Structures are given as structure tokens and as C-alpha cells.
mmCIF file of C-alpha atoms in Angstrom:
data_model
loop_
_atom_site.group_PDB
_atom_site.id
_atom_site.type_symbol
_atom_site.label_atom_id
_atom_site.label_comp_id
_atom_site.label_asym_id
_atom_site.label_seq_id
_atom_site.Cartn_x
_atom_site.Cartn_y
_atom_site.Cartn_z
ATOM 1 C CA MET A 13 59.390 80.450 -50.777
ATOM 2 C CA THR A 14 57.817 77.203 -49.384
ATOM 3 C CA MET A 15 59.313 75.361 -46.467
ATOM 4 C CA ARG A 16 60.324 72.607 -48.510
ATOM 5 C CA LYS A 17 62.385 75.235 -50.778
ATOM 6 C CA ARG A 18 63.747 76.728 -47.811
ATOM 7 C CA THR A 19 64.946 73.410 -46.359
ATOM 8 C CA LEU A 20 66.676 72.486 -49.954
ATOM 9 C CA THR A 21 68.449 75.929 -49.812
ATOM 10 C CA CYS A 22 69.688 75.496 -46.162
ATOM 11 C CA LEU A 23 70.614 71.784 -47.098
ATOM 12 C CA LEU A 24 72.957 73.161 -50.167
ATOM 13 C CA PHE A 25 74.305 75.904 -48.230
ATOM 14 C CA LEU A 26 75.523 73.473 -45.254
ATOM 15 C CA LEU A 27 77.053 71.284 -47.879
ATOM 16 C CA PHE A 28 79.122 73.947 -49.288
ATOM 17 C CA VAL A 29 80.416 75.305 -45.877
ATOM 18 C CA GLY A 30 81.510 71.797 -45.067
ATOM 19 C CA CYS A 31 78.612 70.168 -43.319
ATOM 20 C CA ILE A 32 76.875 66.936 -44.678
ATOM 21 C CA SER A 33 73.221 66.921 -44.681
ATOM 22 C CA THR A 34 70.563 64.565 -45.857
ATOM 23 C CA PRO A 35 69.921 64.745 -49.705
ATOM 24 C CA PRO A 36 66.821 66.660 -50.643
ATOM 25 C CA LYS A 37 64.049 65.175 -52.574
ATOM 26 C CA GLY A 38 64.034 65.962 -56.417
ATOM 27 C CA GLN A 39 62.159 68.860 -57.667
ATOM 28 C CA SER A 40 60.839 69.270 -61.496
ATOM 29 C CA ASN A 41 62.219 71.869 -63.608
ATOM 30 C CA ILE A 42 59.487 73.853 -65.455
ATOM 31 C CA GLU A 43 61.462 73.949 -68.628
ATOM 32 C CA ALA A 44 62.447 70.349 -68.937
ATOM 33 C CA THR A 45 61.035 66.849 -68.607
ATOM 34 C CA PRO A 46 59.545 66.624 -64.787
ATOM 35 C CA ASP A 47 61.016 63.978 -62.492
ATOM 36 C CA SER A 48 59.257 61.775 -60.164
ATOM 37 C CA GLU A 49 59.833 61.878 -56.374
ATOM 38 C CA MET A 50 63.064 60.819 -55.166
ATOM 39 C CA PRO A 51 63.103 58.057 -52.434
ATOM 40 C CA GLN A 52 62.820 59.242 -48.962
ATOM 41 C CA GLU A 53 65.941 57.210 -47.671
ATOM 42 C CA ARG A 54 69.341 58.518 -47.886
ATOM 43 C CA HIS A 55 71.400 57.965 -50.767
ATOM 44 C CA GLN A 56 74.509 56.184 -50.495
ATOM 45 C CA ASN A 57 77.490 58.662 -50.725
ATOM 46 C CA LEU A 58 80.043 58.143 -53.799
ATOM 47 C CA PRO A 59 83.797 58.019 -53.141
ATOM 48 C CA LYS A 60 85.295 61.429 -52.638
ATOM 49 C CA ASP A 61 86.826 62.921 -55.937
ATOM 50 C CA PHE A 62 85.139 60.042 -57.802
ATOM 51 C CA HIS A 63 85.664 60.233 -61.472
ATOM 52 C CA GLY A 64 83.642 57.479 -62.925
ATOM 53 C CA ASP A 65 84.371 54.358 -65.219
ATOM 54 C CA SER A 66 85.935 55.159 -68.424
ATOM 55 C CA LEU A 67 84.025 54.697 -71.330
ATOM 56 C CA SER A 68 86.816 54.759 -73.870
ATOM 57 C CA SER A 69 88.324 51.707 -71.947
ATOM 58 C CA LEU A 70 84.864 49.667 -72.056
ATOM 59 C CA ILE A 71 84.729 50.367 -75.917
ATOM 60 C CA ASP A 72 88.377 48.981 -76.313
ATOM 61 C CA LYS A 73 87.082 45.654 -74.250
ATOM 62 C CA LEU A 74 84.068 45.320 -76.468
ATOM 63 C CA GLU A 75 85.868 45.826 -79.593
ATOM 64 C CA HIS A 76 88.382 43.073 -78.581
ATOM 65 C CA ILE A 77 85.328 40.789 -77.962
ATOM 66 C CA GLU A 78 84.026 41.548 -81.601
ATOM 67 C CA GLU A 79 87.504 40.726 -83.115
ATOM 68 C CA SER A 80 88.161 37.716 -80.930
ATOM 69 C CA SER A 81 84.996 36.351 -82.312
ATOM 70 C CA LYS A 82 86.713 35.887 -85.583
ATOM 71 C CA ASP A 83 89.625 34.028 -84.038
ATOM 72 C CA GLU A 84 89.367 30.394 -84.906
ATOM 73 C CA PHE A 85 92.396 29.809 -82.339
ATOM 74 C CA LYS A 86 90.467 31.184 -79.068
ATOM 75 C CA LYS A 87 88.286 28.652 -76.945
ATOM 76 C CA THR A 88 84.737 29.285 -76.638
ATOM 77 C CA SER A 89 85.032 29.038 -72.849
ATOM 78 C CA GLU A 90 87.585 31.853 -72.985
ATOM 79 C CA ARG A 91 85.458 34.196 -75.196
ATOM 80 C CA ASN A 92 82.233 33.452 -72.921
ATOM 81 C CA ALA A 93 84.058 34.109 -69.735
ATOM 82 C CA GLU A 94 85.359 37.527 -71.280
ATOM 83 C CA ILE A 95 81.459 38.211 -72.155
ATOM 84 C CA ALA A 96 80.154 37.391 -68.644
ATOM 85 C CA ALA A 97 82.664 39.561 -66.853
ATOM 86 C CA LEU A 98 81.508 42.744 -69.022
ATOM 87 C CA ARG A 99 77.880 41.806 -69.148
ATOM 88 C CA VAL A 100 77.562 41.596 -65.280
ATOM 89 C CA THR A 101 79.422 44.332 -64.369
ATOM 90 C CA PRO A 102 77.575 47.775 -63.451
ATOM 91 C CA TYR A 103 78.927 50.876 -64.726
ATOM 92 C CA ARG A 104 78.991 54.482 -63.661
ATOM 93 C CA PHE A 105 79.993 57.480 -65.672
ATOM 94 C CA VAL A 106 80.501 60.647 -64.696
ATOM 95 C CA ILE A 107 79.491 63.750 -66.809
ATOM 96 C CA SER A 108 80.347 67.498 -66.327
ATOM 97 C CA PRO A 109 77.341 69.863 -66.318
ATOM 98 C CA GLY A 110 79.513 72.355 -68.258
ATOM 99 C CA GLU A 111 80.298 69.781 -70.908
ATOM 100 C CA ASN A 112 76.639 68.368 -71.036
ATOM 101 C CA THR A 113 75.493 71.183 -73.551
ATOM 102 C CA ILE A 114 72.444 71.983 -76.112
ATOM 103 C CA TRP A 115 71.833 74.888 -78.692
ATOM 104 C CA ASP A 116 68.647 76.880 -78.453
ATOM 105 C CA GLU A 117 66.854 78.232 -81.712
ATOM 106 C CA ASN A 118 68.897 81.185 -81.481
ATOM 107 C CA TYR A 119 72.186 79.000 -81.642
ATOM 108 C CA ASN A 120 73.043 79.651 -78.104
ATOM 109 C CA LYS A 121 74.877 76.963 -75.868
ATOM 110 C CA ILE A 122 72.982 75.887 -72.802
ATOM 111 C CA SER A 123 74.780 74.033 -70.306
ATOM 112 C CA GLY A 124 73.561 71.409 -67.888
ATOM 113 C CA GLU A 125 73.939 73.815 -64.916
ATOM 114 C CA ARG A 126 72.628 77.334 -65.222
ATOM 115 C CA TYR A 127 71.863 79.924 -62.427
ATOM 116 C CA ASP A 128 69.110 82.501 -62.988
ATOM 117 C CA ALA A 129 70.521 85.657 -61.154
ATOM 118 C CA ASP A 130 67.096 87.608 -61.386
ATOM 119 C CA ALA A 131 65.058 84.568 -60.075
ATOM 120 C CA GLU A 132 67.877 83.399 -57.864
ATOM 121 C CA VAL A 133 67.231 79.815 -58.998
ATOM 122 C CA MET A 134 69.641 77.039 -59.984
ATOM 123 C CA LYS A 135 68.727 74.835 -63.084
ATOM 124 C CA VAL A 136 70.161 71.544 -63.435
ATOM 125 C CA ASN A 137 69.595 69.425 -66.580
ATOM 126 C CA LEU A 138 71.243 66.288 -67.763
ATOM 127 C CA TRP A 139 70.589 66.896 -71.680
ATOM 128 C CA VAL A 140 70.207 64.221 -74.214
ATOM 129 C CA ASN A 141 70.204 64.225 -78.038
ATOM 130 C CA ASN A 142 69.189 61.735 -80.691
ATOM 131 C CA ASN A 143 71.827 59.889 -83.030
ATOM 132 C CA SER A 144 71.436 57.714 -85.898
ATOM 133 C CA PHE A 145 74.169 55.104 -86.615
ATOM 134 C CA PHE A 146 75.457 52.583 -89.252
ATOM 135 C CA ASN A 147 73.497 49.690 -89.688
ATOM 136 C CA THR A 148 74.941 46.898 -87.669
ATOM 137 C CA SER A 149 72.968 43.822 -89.090
ATOM 138 C CA PRO A 150 73.225 42.745 -92.610
ATOM 139 C CA SER A 151 69.658 41.684 -92.081
ATOM 140 C CA LEU A 152 68.203 44.952 -91.191
ATOM 141 C CA HIS A 153 67.598 47.444 -93.794
ATOM 142 C CA ILE A 154 67.180 50.331 -91.226
ATOM 143 C CA THR A 155 69.429 52.843 -89.723
ATOM 144 C CA PRO A 156 68.961 52.661 -85.941
ATOM 145 C CA THR A 157 68.399 55.724 -83.919
ATOM 146 C CA TYR A 158 68.789 56.171 -79.972
ATOM 147 C CA THR A 159 68.457 58.698 -77.312
ATOM 148 C CA THR A 160 72.061 59.516 -76.476
ATOM 149 C CA ILE A 161 74.415 61.314 -73.974
ATOM 150 C CA LEU A 162 78.063 62.147 -74.979
ATOM 151 C CA VAL A 163 80.200 61.067 -71.996
ATOM 152 C CA GLU A 164 83.885 61.684 -73.489
ATOM 153 C CA ASP A 165 85.018 64.139 -76.290
ATOM 154 C CA TYR A 166 88.684 63.966 -77.666
ATOM 155 C CA ILE A 167 90.216 66.171 -80.276
ATOM 156 C CA SER A 168 93.521 65.439 -81.713
ATOM 157 C CA GLU A 169 95.582 67.413 -84.094
ATOM 158 C CA GLY A 170 96.756 65.638 -87.480
ATOM 159 C CA LYS A 171 99.443 66.277 -90.160
ATOM 160 C CA SER A 172 99.169 69.461 -92.029
ATOM 161 C CA TYR A 173 99.243 69.525 -96.024
ATOM 162 C CA ILE A 174 99.064 71.782 -99.018
ATOM 163 C CA GLY A 175 95.415 71.660 -100.495
ATOM 164 C CA GLN A 176 94.342 73.018 -103.854
ATOM 165 C CA ASN A 177 91.042 73.824 -105.216
ATOM 166 C CA THR A 178 89.545 73.311 -108.891
ATOM 167 C CA TYR A 179 90.634 77.091 -109.551
ATOM 168 C CA GLY A 180 94.345 76.508 -108.361
ATOM 169 C CA ALA A 181 94.140 78.396 -105.238
ATOM 170 C CA LYS A 182 96.415 76.912 -102.470
ATOM 171 C CA ALA A 183 96.202 77.002 -98.757
ATOM 172 C CA GLU A 184 97.860 74.828 -95.822
ATOM 173 C CA VAL A 185 95.109 72.667 -94.650
ATOM 174 C CA SER A 186 95.103 71.522 -90.821
ATOM 175 C CA SER A 187 93.746 68.124 -90.066
ATOM 176 C CA THR A 188 91.848 67.661 -86.912
ATOM 177 C CA LEU A 189 90.223 64.059 -85.380
ATOM 178 C CA ARG A 190 87.396 64.397 -83.167
ATOM 179 C CA ARG A 191 86.464 61.322 -81.172
ATOM 180 C CA CYS A 192 83.241 61.151 -79.331
ATOM 181 C CA TYR A 193 82.290 58.238 -77.016
ATOM 182 C CA GLY A 194 78.890 58.260 -75.481
ATOM 183 C CA LEU A 195 75.932 56.114 -74.583
ATOM 184 C CA ALA A 196 73.085 55.023 -76.810
ATOM 185 C CA ILE A 197 70.035 54.125 -74.350
ATOM 186 C CA ALA A 198 67.840 51.403 -75.398
ATOM 187 C CA ASN A 199 65.183 51.565 -72.348
ATOM 188 C CA VAL A 200 64.695 55.363 -72.688
ATOM 189 C CA LYS A 201 63.049 57.256 -75.949
ATOM 190 C CA GLN A 202 63.146 61.033 -75.755
ATOM 191 C CA GLN A 203 63.223 63.925 -78.196
ATOM 192 C CA PRO A 204 66.463 65.719 -78.698
ATOM 193 C CA ASN A 205 67.400 68.588 -76.761
ATOM 194 C CA THR A 206 65.460 67.428 -73.681
ATOM 195 C CA ALA A 207 66.533 66.398 -70.070
ATOM 196 C CA LEU A 208 66.811 62.928 -68.894
ATOM 197 C CA PHE A 209 67.134 64.277 -65.318
ATOM 198 C CA SER A 210 65.977 67.895 -64.136
ATOM 199 C CA LEU A 211 65.987 69.691 -61.041
ATOM 200 C CA SER A 212 65.623 73.604 -60.146
ATOM 201 C CA PHE A 213 65.687 75.199 -56.731
ATOM 202 C CA PRO A 214 66.215 78.454 -55.392
ATOM 203 C CA ILE A 215 69.617 79.447 -53.739
ATOM 204 C CA GLU A 216 71.578 82.454 -52.652
ATOM 205 C CA PRO A 217 73.906 83.899 -55.447
ATOM 206 C CA SER A 218 77.196 83.396 -53.216
ATOM 207 C CA VAL A 219 76.376 79.801 -52.737
ATOM 208 C CA ALA A 220 75.512 79.216 -56.222
ATOM 209 C CA LYS A 221 78.782 80.900 -57.413
ATOM 210 C CA VAL A 222 80.751 78.062 -55.290
ATOM 211 C CA MET A 223 78.608 75.425 -56.624
ATOM 212 C CA LYS A 224 79.331 75.973 -59.956
ATOM 213 C CA GLY A 225 82.189 73.614 -61.191
ATOM 214 C CA GLU A 226 81.660 71.317 -57.951
ATOM 215 C CA MET A 227 78.910 69.352 -58.781
ATOM 216 C CA ALA A 228 78.557 66.504 -61.548
ATOM 217 C CA PHE A 229 76.164 63.997 -62.923
ATOM 218 C CA TYR A 230 76.644 60.371 -62.645
ATOM 219 C CA VAL A 231 74.747 58.053 -64.726
ATOM 220 C CA ASP A 232 74.377 54.236 -63.936
ATOM 221 C CA VAL A 233 73.957 51.946 -66.743
ATOM 222 C CA GLU A 234 74.280 48.165 -67.660
ATOM 223 C CA LEU A 235 75.106 46.616 -71.219
ATOM 224 C CA THR A 236 72.234 45.535 -73.021
ATOM 225 C CA SER A 237 72.228 41.794 -73.273
ATOM 226 C CA SER A 238 72.595 41.189 -77.139
ATOM 227 C CA GLU A 239 74.097 37.881 -78.119
ATOM 228 C CA TYR A 240 77.862 37.629 -77.475
ATOM 229 C CA LEU A 241 77.796 41.756 -77.016
ATOM 230 C CA ILE A 242 78.169 41.827 -80.694
ATOM 231 C CA GLY A 243 76.675 45.015 -82.011
ATOM 232 C CA ASN A 244 76.765 46.821 -78.576
ATOM 233 C CA ILE A 245 78.877 49.468 -79.941
ATOM 234 C CA GLN A 246 77.049 51.946 -82.528
ATOM 235 C CA LYS A 247 79.216 53.847 -84.784
ATOM 236 C CA ALA A 248 78.688 56.970 -86.935
ATOM 237 C CA GLY A 249 81.103 59.303 -88.630
ATOM 238 C CA ALA A 250 81.271 62.365 -90.921
ATOM 239 C CA VAL A 251 83.800 64.732 -92.482
ATOM 240 C CA ARG A 252 83.937 68.376 -92.628
ATOM 241 C CA LYS A 253 85.848 69.150 -96.065
ATOM 242 C CA ALA A 254 88.485 72.102 -96.034
ATOM 243 C CA THR A 255 88.033 75.016 -98.058
ATOM 244 C CA ILE A 256 90.394 77.896 -98.988
ATOM 245 C CA ALA A 257 88.320 80.351 -96.813
ATOM 246 C CA SER A 258 88.512 77.809 -93.925
ATOM 247 C CA PRO A 259 91.404 75.270 -94.342
ATOM 248 C CA VAL A 260 90.567 73.058 -91.657
ATOM 249 C CA GLU A 261 89.458 69.192 -92.165
ATOM 250 C CA ILE A 262 87.586 67.811 -89.363
ATOM 251 C CA HIS A 263 87.008 63.950 -89.162
ATOM 252 C CA ILE A 264 84.422 62.883 -86.469
ATOM 253 C CA LEU A 265 84.248 59.382 -85.164
ATOM 254 C CA GLU A 266 81.461 58.627 -82.827
ATOM 255 C CA LYS A 267 81.247 55.462 -80.949
ATOM 256 C CA TYR A 268 78.308 54.690 -78.670
ATOM 257 C CA VAL A 269 77.806 51.863 -76.192
ATOM 258 C CA LEU A 270 74.375 50.366 -76.332
ATOM 259 C CA VAL A 271 73.118 50.226 -72.617
ATOM 260 C CA ASN A 272 70.062 50.474 -70.299
ATOM 261 C CA VAL A 273 70.213 53.203 -68.014
ATOM 262 C CA LYS A 274 69.496 52.463 -64.218
ATOM 263 C CA GLU A 275 69.833 55.781 -62.272
ATOM 264 C CA VAL A 276 70.986 59.316 -62.744
ATOM 265 C CA GLY A 277 72.015 61.605 -59.945
ATOM 266 C CA TRP A 278 73.589 64.953 -59.185
ATOM 267 C CA TYR A 279 76.416 64.770 -56.765
ATOM 268 C CA SER A 280 79.099 66.709 -54.969
ATOM 269 C CA LYS A 281 82.431 65.758 -56.471
ATOM 270 C CA SER A 282 84.756 66.851 -53.441
ATOM 271 C CA SER A 283 82.522 65.221 -50.748
ATOM 272 C CA GLY A 284 80.860 62.609 -52.876
ATOM 273 C CA GLU A 285 77.215 63.734 -51.364
ATOM 274 C CA VAL A 286 74.392 62.787 -53.786
ATOM 275 C CA LEU A 287 71.860 65.713 -53.637
ATOM 276 C CA SER A 288 69.152 64.292 -55.855
ATOM 277 C CA TRP A 289 68.788 61.179 -58.094
ATOM 278 C CA LYS A 290 66.156 59.284 -60.234
ATOM 279 C CA LYS A 291 65.831 55.564 -61.051
ATOM 280 C CA PHE A 292 64.778 53.873 -64.216
ATOM 281 C CA LYS A 293 63.304 50.780 -65.065
#
């Protein structure tokens, strides 16, 4: 083990026994996109128990602006003030590594934080995907595709009803609505199921066990500067129809905010200590 790796392991151990140490430099994960070296200076801590901004609330505000653009009784100055307030505000969203997942070729779920007990190595990856969305401009005859990160995922149960197929067989069908809110990244293009941010380091199993569930990603973004913020919400949807064998109807509604990512990092939720981070242009 190199001195640098020993140092990172010691820093993590001290952090989880209650001592605050200088954040380590980033290290690349051999299975994911390598990150550049992190700055030497200490990163500013996040507030303790920081939960981040609400993406669903931001989407509500953007949708309000889109609706108000059709309101002939609203003054332009009022609308421009609302737009300016949203555009100049930086946003920081928090993503749990356990909820940031991808699927491998064997349909095994891989989370953003995995421990390799044989190698005694922790692997941290903020996974991204690619999503295509409805055409938001009548003048364009294309479906935009962006690198995306899912931030909030809500599932609600709807009313049940009796369904019947063409052969007369009946079943009670339950209806489910899944609402997915995420970030559509305009300034980064990556392949699906790759890492926007990655880190791997050796760590003792006992310390790694404490770490699981204690850490989280943060993502700093700014809204893209589209005129009047119209079209900043990218939308998609799908329906899984119920069958007699599987009488569950699933409606999926996706809303992704078009942003430029500025910084991504990995931090302790309880202390706010930022252990590693990466900046973007």
C-alpha cells in the first residue's frame, strides 16, 4: 500500500471516529471514468445534516413561469424578476449512493457505493444515464438526448379497477404512478452507465461498514440560460399496461431540469465534511 493510500485510509478512519481531517485528493476508479486531481486546498464544509435543495420545488417554479408566459395580465417586469431570481441562484442537490444505481449485463443492480471485501477497497461512483425527451420546440424535428442523473423518485398508488382482456378473463388491476425528477446535463456528454465522478481507496472492513449509509453525493448546478427559461424542463413518459398474469398498470412521468453541472463531491452527511470533489467547466 502506498503512503498516499495509507493517508487516505487514516483520514477516513479519523473522520468516522469523530475527528475532522483535511479532505484527501481524489483518486481514479479503474472501473469508471478517471477523475482529475482535486485541488490542494481544503474544501468548505457543508452544513451538518445537509439535505440539499428540492428539485421538485424548482420544477414547480419553472412550470409556473411557463404558465405565466401565457398570462396577458401579468406584467413583463414581474415575469422577468421571477426569471432572474431563478437564473442567478446556484443549486445543490444531494443524492444517496444507495439510490444511484445502474444494471450490469447480467441485470445485477450496482449502487454508487460498493465495498470489495476481498480487496478491502471501497468503490464510489456517481452513475449517469442517457435520456431522450419530447420535442420541446416546434421548429426542431429531433428528440433531444442528454446525460442525466435521477435525483428524486416518487411512487404513489392509484385506484384499482376491474380489467378484462379480449377473451373475457377479468382481474383486479392496481394503478401506480411513478414520478421521476432529475437533471439533464447540457455541458457534459457521457455514455450511459458510466461515472460522472469516481473514487476508490483501501479501507478496513469495520470502517467501511460504518461508512455505508453515512456518505452522500452533492451536485452543484446552474440553470442553462435559455430565453425566459422556457424549455428548461425536459419531459418524457411511458405506460406499462396490465395483463391478467401481472395486473399492475404503471404510469411513468419524467421531468428533468436542463442544467450545467459545476461541481460534484462526496461528503459525510452527519459532519458535513467534504472528502473529495471534482469541478466542471
